mmCIF file of N, CA and C in Angstrom:
data_model
loop_
_atom_site.group_PDB
_atom_site.id
_atom_site.type_symbol
_atom_site.label_atom_id
_atom_site.label_comp_id
_atom_site.label_asym_id
_atom_site.label_seq_id
_atom_site.Cartn_x
_atom_site.Cartn_y
_atom_site.Cartn_z
ATOM 1 N N MET A 1 -42.679 -27.437 56.089
ATOM 2 C CA MET A 1 -44.159 -27.853 55.502
ATOM 3 C C MET A 1 -44.561 -26.724 54.878
ATOM 4 N N VAL A 2 -44.425 -25.504 55.301
ATOM 5 C CA VAL A 2 -45.285 -24.151 54.914
ATOM 6 C C VAL A 2 -44.233 -23.753 53.581
ATOM 7 N N LYS A 3 -42.965 -23.963 53.727
ATOM 8 C CA LYS A 3 -41.885 -23.680 52.694
ATOM 9 C C LYS A 3 -42.469 -24.612 51.593
ATOM 10 N N ARG A 4 -42.383 -25.884 51.640
ATOM 11 C CA ARG A 4 -42.987 -26.874 50.539
ATOM 12 C C ARG A 4 -44.289 -26.490 50.042
ATOM 13 N N LEU A 5 -45.221 -26.093 50.911
ATOM 14 C CA LEU A 5 -46.546 -25.717 50.535
ATOM 15 C C LEU A 5 -46.238 -24.384 49.424
ATOM 16 N N ALA A 6 -45.322 -23.457 49.673
ATOM 17 C CA ALA A 6 -45.192 -22.266 48.977
ATOM 18 C C ALA A 6 -44.713 -22.551 47.811
ATOM 19 N N VAL A 7 -43.457 -23.296 47.644
ATOM 20 C CA VAL A 7 -42.849 -23.913 46.515
ATOM 21 C C VAL A 7 -43.717 -24.462 45.472
ATOM 22 N N GLY A 8 -44.534 -25.443 46.200
ATOM 23 C CA GLY A 8 -45.650 -26.158 45.172
ATOM 24 C C GLY A 8 -46.301 -25.048 44.644
ATOM 25 N N LEU A 9 -46.957 -24.290 45.213
ATOM 26 C CA LEU A 9 -48.134 -23.484 45.035
ATOM 27 C C LEU A 9 -47.437 -22.331 43.877
ATOM 28 N N ALA A 10 -46.385 -22.000 43.935
ATOM 29 C CA ALA A 10 -45.371 -21.048 43.036
ATOM 30 C C ALA A 10 -45.298 -21.900 41.812
ATOM 31 N N ALA A 11 -44.800 -23.127 41.883
ATOM 32 C CA ALA A 11 -45.015 -23.919 40.582
ATOM 33 C C ALA A 11 -46.145 -24.132 39.873
ATOM 34 N N LEU A 12 -47.365 -24.302 40.551
ATOM 35 C CA LEU A 12 -48.608 -24.403 39.732
ATOM 36 C C LEU A 12 -48.887 -23.052 39.297
ATOM 37 N N ILE A 13 -48.759 -21.934 39.985
ATOM 38 C CA ILE A 13 -48.894 -20.864 39.396
ATOM 39 C C ILE A 13 -48.110 -20.618 38.047
ATOM 40 N N ALA A 14 -46.948 -20.800 38.068
ATOM 41 C CA ALA A 14 -46.091 -20.825 37.015
ATOM 42 C C ALA A 14 -46.605 -21.587 35.687
ATOM 43 N N GLY A 15 -46.905 -22.594 36.140
ATOM 44 C CA GLY A 15 -47.332 -23.520 35.040
ATOM 45 C C GLY A 15 -48.779 -23.137 34.704
ATOM 46 N N VAL A 16 -49.628 -22.581 35.340
ATOM 47 C CA VAL A 16 -50.798 -22.165 34.745
ATOM 48 C C VAL A 16 -50.533 -21.049 33.744
ATOM 49 N N SER A 17 -49.555 -19.980 34.126
ATOM 50 C CA SER A 17 -49.395 -18.594 33.558
ATOM 51 C C SER A 17 -48.718 -18.790 32.325
ATOM 52 N N THR A 18 -48.024 -20.273 32.076
ATOM 53 C CA THR A 18 -47.336 -20.304 30.855
ATOM 54 C C THR A 18 -48.094 -21.265 29.615
ATOM 55 N N ALA A 19 -49.296 -21.515 29.900
ATOM 56 C CA ALA A 19 -49.920 -22.348 28.932
ATOM 57 C C ALA A 19 -50.336 -21.478 28.006
ATOM 58 N N GLY A 20 -50.317 -22.389 26.630
ATOM 59 C CA GLY A 20 -50.352 -21.591 25.433
ATOM 60 C C GLY A 20 -51.747 -21.360 24.856
ATOM 61 N N THR A 21 -51.989 -20.658 24.056
ATOM 62 C CA THR A 21 -53.423 -20.483 23.440
ATOM 63 C C THR A 21 -53.058 -20.310 21.964
ATOM 64 N N GLN A 22 -53.948 -20.684 21.283
ATOM 65 C CA GLN A 22 -53.707 -20.268 19.594
ATOM 66 C C GLN A 22 -55.064 -20.172 19.176
ATOM 67 N N THR A 23 -55.385 -19.223 17.949
ATOM 68 C CA THR A 23 -56.478 -19.600 17.265
ATOM 69 C C THR A 23 -56.221 -19.717 15.807
ATOM 70 N N GLY A 24 -56.861 -20.379 14.809
ATOM 71 C CA GLY A 24 -56.364 -20.779 13.633
ATOM 72 C C GLY A 24 -57.367 -21.758 12.921
ATOM 73 N N LEU A 25 -57.225 -22.185 11.778
ATOM 74 C CA LEU A 25 -57.583 -23.079 10.998
ATOM 75 C C LEU A 25 -56.890 -24.460 11.138
ATOM 76 N N VAL A 26 -57.603 -25.596 11.521
ATOM 77 C CA VAL A 26 -56.820 -26.855 11.646
ATOM 78 C C VAL A 26 -56.083 -27.389 10.094
ATOM 79 N N THR A 27 -54.939 -27.353 9.960
ATOM 80 C CA THR A 27 -54.264 -27.411 8.894
ATOM 81 C C THR A 27 -53.721 -28.725 8.834
ATOM 82 N N GLU A 28 -53.663 -29.652 9.841
ATOM 83 C CA GLU A 28 -53.341 -31.134 9.790
ATOM 84 C C GLU A 28 -53.748 -31.636 11.086
ATOM 85 N N ILE A 29 -54.047 -33.092 11.064
ATOM 86 C CA ILE A 29 -54.274 -34.203 12.216
ATOM 87 C C ILE A 29 -53.497 -35.327 11.836
ATOM 88 N N ALA A 30 -52.788 -35.541 12.954
ATOM 89 C CA ALA A 30 -51.796 -36.851 12.647
ATOM 90 C C ALA A 30 -52.239 -37.883 13.757
ATOM 91 N N VAL A 31 -52.605 -39.115 13.392
ATOM 92 C CA VAL A 31 -52.702 -40.140 14.513
ATOM 93 C C VAL A 31 -51.625 -41.168 14.044
ATOM 94 N N ARG A 32 -50.657 -41.412 15.229
ATOM 95 C CA ARG A 32 -49.647 -42.487 14.895
ATOM 96 C C ARG A 32 -50.038 -43.708 15.379
ATOM 97 N N ALA A 33 -49.851 -44.643 14.813
ATOM 98 C CA ALA A 33 -50.420 -46.107 14.935
ATOM 99 C C ALA A 33 -49.509 -46.835 16.138
ATOM 100 N N SER A 34 -48.207 -46.483 16.189
ATOM 101 C CA SER A 34 -47.454 -47.011 17.049
ATOM 102 C C SER A 34 -47.945 -47.104 18.473
ATOM 103 N N ASP A 35 -48.347 -45.803 18.851
ATOM 104 C CA ASP A 35 -48.615 -45.372 20.309
ATOM 105 C C ASP A 35 -50.036 -44.732 20.166
ATOM 106 N N GLY A 36 -50.675 -44.302 19.220
ATOM 107 C CA GLY A 36 -51.905 -43.603 19.207
ATOM 108 C C GLY A 36 -51.746 -42.297 19.450
ATOM 109 N N LEU A 37 -50.560 -41.674 19.362
ATOM 110 C CA LEU A 37 -50.257 -40.143 19.612
ATOM 111 C C LEU A 37 -51.238 -39.503 18.775
ATOM 112 N N VAL A 38 -51.738 -38.063 19.166
ATOM 113 C CA VAL A 38 -52.494 -37.345 18.097
ATOM 114 C C VAL A 38 -52.214 -35.842 18.234
ATOM 115 N N THR A 39 -51.568 -35.529 17.248
ATOM 116 C CA THR A 39 -50.977 -34.049 17.068
ATOM 117 C C THR A 39 -51.746 -33.476 16.036
ATOM 118 N N PHE A 40 -51.702 -32.267 16.111
ATOM 119 C CA PHE A 40 -52.505 -31.159 14.951
ATOM 120 C C PHE A 40 -51.866 -29.855 15.065
ATOM 121 N N LYS A 41 -52.076 -29.368 14.067
ATOM 122 C CA LYS A 41 -51.438 -28.036 13.726
ATOM 123 C C LYS A 41 -52.749 -26.946 13.368
ATOM 124 N N LEU A 42 -52.249 -25.659 13.731
ATOM 125 C CA LEU A 42 -53.254 -24.545 13.088
ATOM 126 C C LEU A 42 -52.534 -23.652 12.190
ATOM 127 N N SER A 43 -53.598 -22.933 11.477
ATOM 128 C CA SER A 43 -52.827 -22.086 10.561
ATOM 129 C C SER A 43 -51.967 -20.901 10.900
ATOM 130 N N ASN A 44 -52.373 -20.280 12.154
ATOM 131 C CA ASN A 44 -52.034 -19.006 12.695
ATOM 132 C C ASN A 44 -50.699 -19.491 13.703
ATOM 133 N N SER A 45 -49.653 -19.098 13.406
ATOM 134 C CA SER A 45 -48.652 -19.481 14.495
ATOM 135 C C SER A 45 -48.186 -18.051 15.151
ATOM 136 N N ALA A 46 -48.757 -17.349 14.938
ATOM 137 C CA ALA A 46 -48.186 -15.773 15.409
ATOM 138 C C ALA A 46 -48.645 -15.471 16.667
ATOM 139 N N GLY A 47 -48.214 -14.823 17.580
ATOM 140 C CA GLY A 47 -48.812 -14.472 18.682
ATOM 141 C C GLY A 47 -49.347 -15.272 19.782
ATOM 142 N N TYR A 48 -48.435 -16.203 19.951
ATOM 143 C CA TYR A 48 -48.943 -17.223 21.217
ATOM 144 C C TYR A 48 -47.734 -17.701 21.850
ATOM 145 N N THR A 49 -47.853 -17.948 22.941
ATOM 146 C CA THR A 49 -46.486 -18.334 23.928
ATOM 147 C C THR A 49 -47.017 -19.744 24.170
ATOM 148 N N ARG A 50 -45.851 -20.503 24.836
ATOM 149 C CA ARG A 50 -45.879 -22.037 25.086
ATOM 150 C C ARG A 50 -44.990 -22.138 26.376
ATOM 151 N N PRO A 51 -45.082 -23.056 27.232
ATOM 152 C CA PRO A 51 -44.256 -23.421 28.186
ATOM 153 C C PRO A 51 -43.006 -23.857 27.850
ATOM 154 N N ALA A 52 -42.148 -23.828 28.502
ATOM 155 C CA ALA A 52 -40.743 -23.927 28.165
ATOM 156 C C ALA A 52 -40.597 -25.526 27.714
ATOM 157 N N CYS A 53 -41.175 -26.420 28.260
ATOM 158 C CA CYS A 53 -41.353 -27.734 27.844
ATOM 159 C C CYS A 53 -41.980 -28.118 26.251
ATOM 160 N N ALA A 54 -42.493 -27.251 25.559
ATOM 161 C CA ALA A 54 -42.967 -27.323 24.303
ATOM 162 C C ALA A 54 -42.205 -26.576 23.205
ATOM 163 N N SER A 55 -41.019 -27.085 23.078
ATOM 164 C CA SER A 55 -39.913 -26.655 22.186
ATOM 165 C C SER A 55 -40.468 -26.871 20.769
ATOM 166 N N GLN A 56 -41.340 -27.892 20.582
ATOM 167 C CA GLN A 56 -41.920 -27.933 19.102
ATOM 168 C C GLN A 56 -43.223 -26.888 19.057
ATOM 169 N N THR A 57 -43.236 -25.827 18.729
ATOM 170 C CA THR A 57 -44.250 -24.800 18.817
ATOM 171 C C THR A 57 -45.352 -24.958 17.535
ATOM 172 N N SER A 58 -44.917 -25.880 16.568
ATOM 173 C CA SER A 58 -45.714 -26.154 15.556
ATOM 174 C C SER A 58 -46.936 -26.992 15.624
ATOM 175 N N TYR A 59 -47.103 -27.667 16.792
ATOM 176 C CA TYR A 59 -47.993 -28.517 17.089
ATOM 177 C C TYR A 59 -48.535 -28.880 18.345
ATOM 178 N N TRP A 60 -49.914 -29.403 18.528
ATOM 179 C CA TRP A 60 -50.304 -29.510 19.712
ATOM 180 C C TRP A 60 -50.744 -30.977 20.113
ATOM 181 N N ILE A 61 -51.011 -31.443 21.108
ATOM 182 C CA ILE A 61 -50.980 -33.027 21.588
ATOM 183 C C ILE A 61 -52.301 -33.078 22.319
ATOM 184 N N ILE A 62 -53.129 -34.021 21.871
ATOM 185 C CA ILE A 62 -54.089 -34.422 22.586
ATOM 186 C C ILE A 62 -53.502 -35.236 23.745
ATOM 187 N N ARG A 63 -53.806 -34.971 24.960
ATOM 188 C CA ARG A 63 -53.132 -35.714 25.908
ATOM 189 C C ARG A 63 -53.511 -37.175 26.476
ATOM 190 N N ASP A 64 -54.875 -37.521 26.353
ATOM 191 C CA ASP A 64 -55.153 -38.847 26.488
ATOM 192 C C ASP A 64 -56.086 -39.365 25.252
ATOM 193 N N GLU A 65 -55.458 -39.622 24.131
ATOM 194 C CA GLU A 65 -56.280 -39.836 23.105
ATOM 195 C C GLU A 65 -57.587 -41.234 23.329
ATOM 196 N N ASN A 66 -57.348 -41.998 24.302
ATOM 197 C CA ASN A 66 -58.212 -42.997 24.621
ATOM 198 C C ASN A 66 -59.414 -42.618 25.997
ATOM 199 N N SER A 67 -58.882 -41.371 26.237
ATOM 200 C CA SER A 67 -60.243 -40.975 27.296
ATOM 201 C C SER A 67 -61.599 -40.517 26.553
ATOM 202 N N GLU A 68 -62.656 -40.539 27.392
ATOM 203 C CA GLU A 68 -63.717 -40.112 26.514
ATOM 204 C C GLU A 68 -63.448 -38.041 25.999
ATOM 205 N N ALA A 69 -62.801 -37.555 26.838
ATOM 206 C CA ALA A 69 -62.476 -36.231 26.446
ATOM 207 C C ALA A 69 -61.522 -36.211 25.339
ATOM 208 N N GLY A 70 -60.666 -37.065 25.268
ATOM 209 C CA GLY A 70 -59.822 -36.934 24.333
ATOM 210 C C GLY A 70 -60.222 -37.497 22.843
ATOM 211 N N LYS A 71 -61.511 -38.434 22.774
ATOM 212 C CA LYS A 71 -61.827 -38.837 21.699
ATOM 213 C C LYS A 71 -63.158 -37.573 21.278
ATOM 214 N N ARG A 72 -63.400 -36.936 22.133
ATOM 215 C CA ARG A 72 -64.228 -35.696 21.789
ATOM 216 C C ARG A 72 -63.462 -34.520 21.102
ATOM 217 N N GLN A 73 -62.098 -34.433 21.725
ATOM 218 C CA GLN A 73 -61.447 -33.403 21.123
ATOM 219 C C GLN A 73 -60.858 -33.873 19.834
ATOM 220 N N LEU A 74 -60.808 -35.002 19.531
ATOM 221 C CA LEU A 74 -60.306 -35.458 18.068
ATOM 222 C C LEU A 74 -61.607 -35.225 17.273
ATOM 223 N N ALA A 75 -62.632 -35.444 17.389
ATOM 224 C CA ALA A 75 -63.714 -35.379 16.769
ATOM 225 C C ALA A 75 -64.198 -33.768 16.399
ATOM 226 N N LEU A 76 -63.880 -33.119 17.389
ATOM 227 C CA LEU A 76 -64.110 -31.476 17.219
ATOM 228 C C LEU A 76 -63.068 -31.111 16.363
ATOM 229 N N LEU A 77 -61.949 -31.557 16.374
ATOM 230 C CA LEU A 77 -60.727 -31.431 15.352
ATOM 231 C C LEU A 77 -61.283 -31.582 14.032
ATOM 232 N N MET A 78 -61.648 -32.781 13.828
ATOM 233 C CA MET A 78 -62.023 -33.359 12.416
ATOM 234 C C MET A 78 -63.260 -32.471 11.767
ATOM 235 N N MET A 79 -64.175 -32.304 12.765
ATOM 236 C CA MET A 79 -65.406 -31.539 12.273
ATOM 237 C C MET A 79 -64.804 -29.987 11.953
ATOM 238 N N ALA A 80 -64.066 -29.289 12.665
ATOM 239 C CA ALA A 80 -63.445 -27.754 12.436
ATOM 240 C C ALA A 80 -62.656 -28.059 10.909
ATOM 241 N N ARG A 81 -61.966 -29.318 11.053
ATOM 242 C CA ARG A 81 -61.163 -29.207 9.577
ATOM 243 C C ARG A 81 -62.076 -29.364 8.315
ATOM 244 N N ALA A 82 -62.765 -30.169 8.509
ATOM 245 C CA ALA A 82 -64.096 -30.558 7.278
ATOM 246 C C ALA A 82 -64.671 -29.451 7.099
ATOM 247 N N GLU A 83 -64.982 -28.538 7.856
ATOM 248 C CA GLU A 83 -65.938 -27.551 7.694
ATOM 249 C C GLU A 83 -65.358 -26.015 7.706
ATOM 250 N N LYS A 84 -63.873 -26.214 7.617
ATOM 251 C CA LYS A 84 -63.186 -24.999 7.646
ATOM 252 C C LYS A 84 -63.377 -23.952 8.605
ATOM 253 N N LEU A 85 -63.902 -24.414 9.793
ATOM 254 C CA LEU A 85 -64.172 -23.292 10.955
ATOM 255 C C LEU A 85 -62.794 -23.069 11.741
ATOM 256 N N PRO A 86 -62.465 -21.983 12.200
ATOM 257 C CA PRO A 86 -61.673 -21.462 13.143
ATOM 258 C C PRO A 86 -61.966 -22.363 14.629
ATOM 259 N N ILE A 87 -60.662 -22.695 15.256
ATOM 260 C CA ILE A 87 -60.628 -23.074 16.342
ATOM 261 C C ILE A 87 -59.825 -22.605 17.277
ATOM 262 N N THR A 88 -60.229 -22.504 18.627
ATOM 263 C CA THR A 88 -59.176 -21.739 19.569
ATOM 264 C C THR A 88 -58.672 -23.145 20.600
ATOM 265 N N VAL A 89 -57.464 -23.259 20.720
ATOM 266 C CA VAL A 89 -56.879 -23.975 21.535
ATOM 267 C C VAL A 89 -56.197 -23.393 22.731
ATOM 268 N N ALA A 90 -56.554 -23.801 23.993
ATOM 269 C CA ALA A 90 -55.872 -23.416 25.280
ATOM 270 C C ALA A 90 -55.213 -24.717 25.716
ATOM 271 N N GLY A 91 -53.769 -24.510 26.103
ATOM 272 C CA GLY A 91 -53.089 -25.543 26.429
ATOM 273 C C GLY A 91 -53.148 -25.713 27.889
ATOM 274 N N SER A 92 -52.747 -27.025 28.338
ATOM 275 C CA SER A 92 -52.632 -27.105 29.816
ATOM 276 C C SER A 92 -51.407 -26.379 30.565
ATOM 277 N N GLY A 93 -50.375 -26.271 29.946
ATOM 278 C CA GLY A 93 -49.344 -25.677 30.221
ATOM 279 C C GLY A 93 -48.144 -26.783 30.665
ATOM 280 N N THR A 94 -48.410 -28.105 30.130
ATOM 281 C CA THR A 94 -47.676 -29.151 30.657
ATOM 282 C C THR A 94 -47.547 -30.029 29.102
ATOM 283 N N CYS A 95 -46.567 -30.853 29.171
ATOM 284 C CA CYS A 95 -45.999 -31.638 28.011
ATOM 285 C C CYS A 95 -45.859 -32.984 28.677
ATOM 286 N N MET A 96 -47.182 -33.648 29.118
ATOM 287 C CA MET A 96 -47.067 -35.037 29.866
ATOM 288 C C MET A 96 -47.031 -36.214 28.596
ATOM 289 N N ARG A 97 -47.737 -35.862 27.579
ATOM 290 C CA ARG A 97 -47.956 -36.908 26.580
ATOM 291 C C ARG A 97 -46.789 -37.125 25.715
ATOM 292 N N TRP A 98 -46.066 -36.077 25.393
ATOM 293 C CA TRP A 98 -44.957 -36.235 24.709
ATOM 294 C C TRP A 98 -44.060 -35.012 25.000
ATOM 295 N N PRO A 99 -42.819 -35.189 25.133
ATOM 296 C CA PRO A 99 -41.886 -34.111 25.883
ATOM 297 C C PRO A 99 -41.582 -32.916 25.219
ATOM 298 N N ASP A 100 -41.978 -32.510 23.899
ATOM 299 C CA ASP A 100 -41.575 -31.257 23.567
ATOM 300 C C ASP A 100 -42.837 -30.662 22.988
ATOM 301 N N GLY A 101 -44.196 -31.133 23.113
ATOM 302 C CA GLY A 101 -45.413 -30.488 22.491
ATOM 303 C C GLY A 101 -46.359 -30.178 23.891
ATOM 304 N N GLU A 102 -47.168 -29.068 23.854
ATOM 305 C CA GLU A 102 -48.001 -28.961 25.065
ATOM 306 C C GLU A 102 -49.409 -29.719 24.881
ATOM 307 N N ASP A 103 -49.740 -30.108 25.872
ATOM 308 C CA ASP A 103 -50.926 -30.905 25.918
ATOM 309 C C ASP A 103 -52.149 -29.806 25.882
ATOM 310 N N VAL A 104 -53.326 -30.468 25.251
ATOM 311 C CA VAL A 104 -54.394 -29.409 25.031
ATOM 312 C C VAL A 104 -55.145 -29.705 26.046
ATOM 313 N N ASN A 105 -55.794 -28.596 26.759
ATOM 314 C CA ASN A 105 -56.889 -28.534 27.753
ATOM 315 C C ASN A 105 -58.145 -28.323 27.150
ATOM 316 N N THR A 106 -58.321 -27.302 26.185
ATOM 317 C CA THR A 106 -59.698 -26.935 25.746
ATOM 318 C C THR A 106 -59.540 -26.592 24.463
ATOM 319 N N LEU A 107 -60.643 -26.928 23.671
ATOM 320 C CA LEU A 107 -60.868 -26.787 22.259
ATOM 321 C C LEU A 107 -62.252 -25.769 22.207
ATOM 322 N N ILE A 108 -62.103 -24.869 21.422
ATOM 323 C CA ILE A 108 -63.363 -24.020 21.263
ATOM 324 C C ILE A 108 -63.558 -23.905 19.886
ATOM 325 N N VAL A 109 -64.670 -24.309 19.233
ATOM 326 C CA VAL A 109 -64.893 -23.911 17.809
ATOM 327 C C VAL A 109 -65.513 -22.741 17.493
ATOM 328 N N GLN A 110 -65.020 -21.688 16.799
ATOM 329 C CA GLN A 110 -65.560 -20.385 16.517
ATOM 330 C C GLN A 110 -66.750 -20.434 15.712
#
C-alpha cells in the first residue's frame, strides 16, 4: 500500500514538473466542427518545455471546450487576439483532450 502511494505521488510530481508554459501573442485559434476541439498557437515558441505526451509543441488545447472554464478560456483567447495582447499559458502537464497536445490549465492576459 505504501509503495503504491509512493509511486502514485512520484508520478503526480513528475507530471506537475513537466507542465509547459509559454508567453506570446495569439497567432491562430482553430475550432474543429467534427468534435469541437479548440487549439491555438502563440507567436513565441522558444524557451519553453512540454510534457513528453505533447509531441506537437506548436499548439495548445483547451481541455473541455464545453465547460464554463473552457468557454471562458476561448473568450479570453479571442479577446487577446483581437486586442493584440500577450498571453501566458500554463499547461496542465497532461494530454487528455488530444494525445499529442498539452491541455491548458491557466491563461493570463498581460
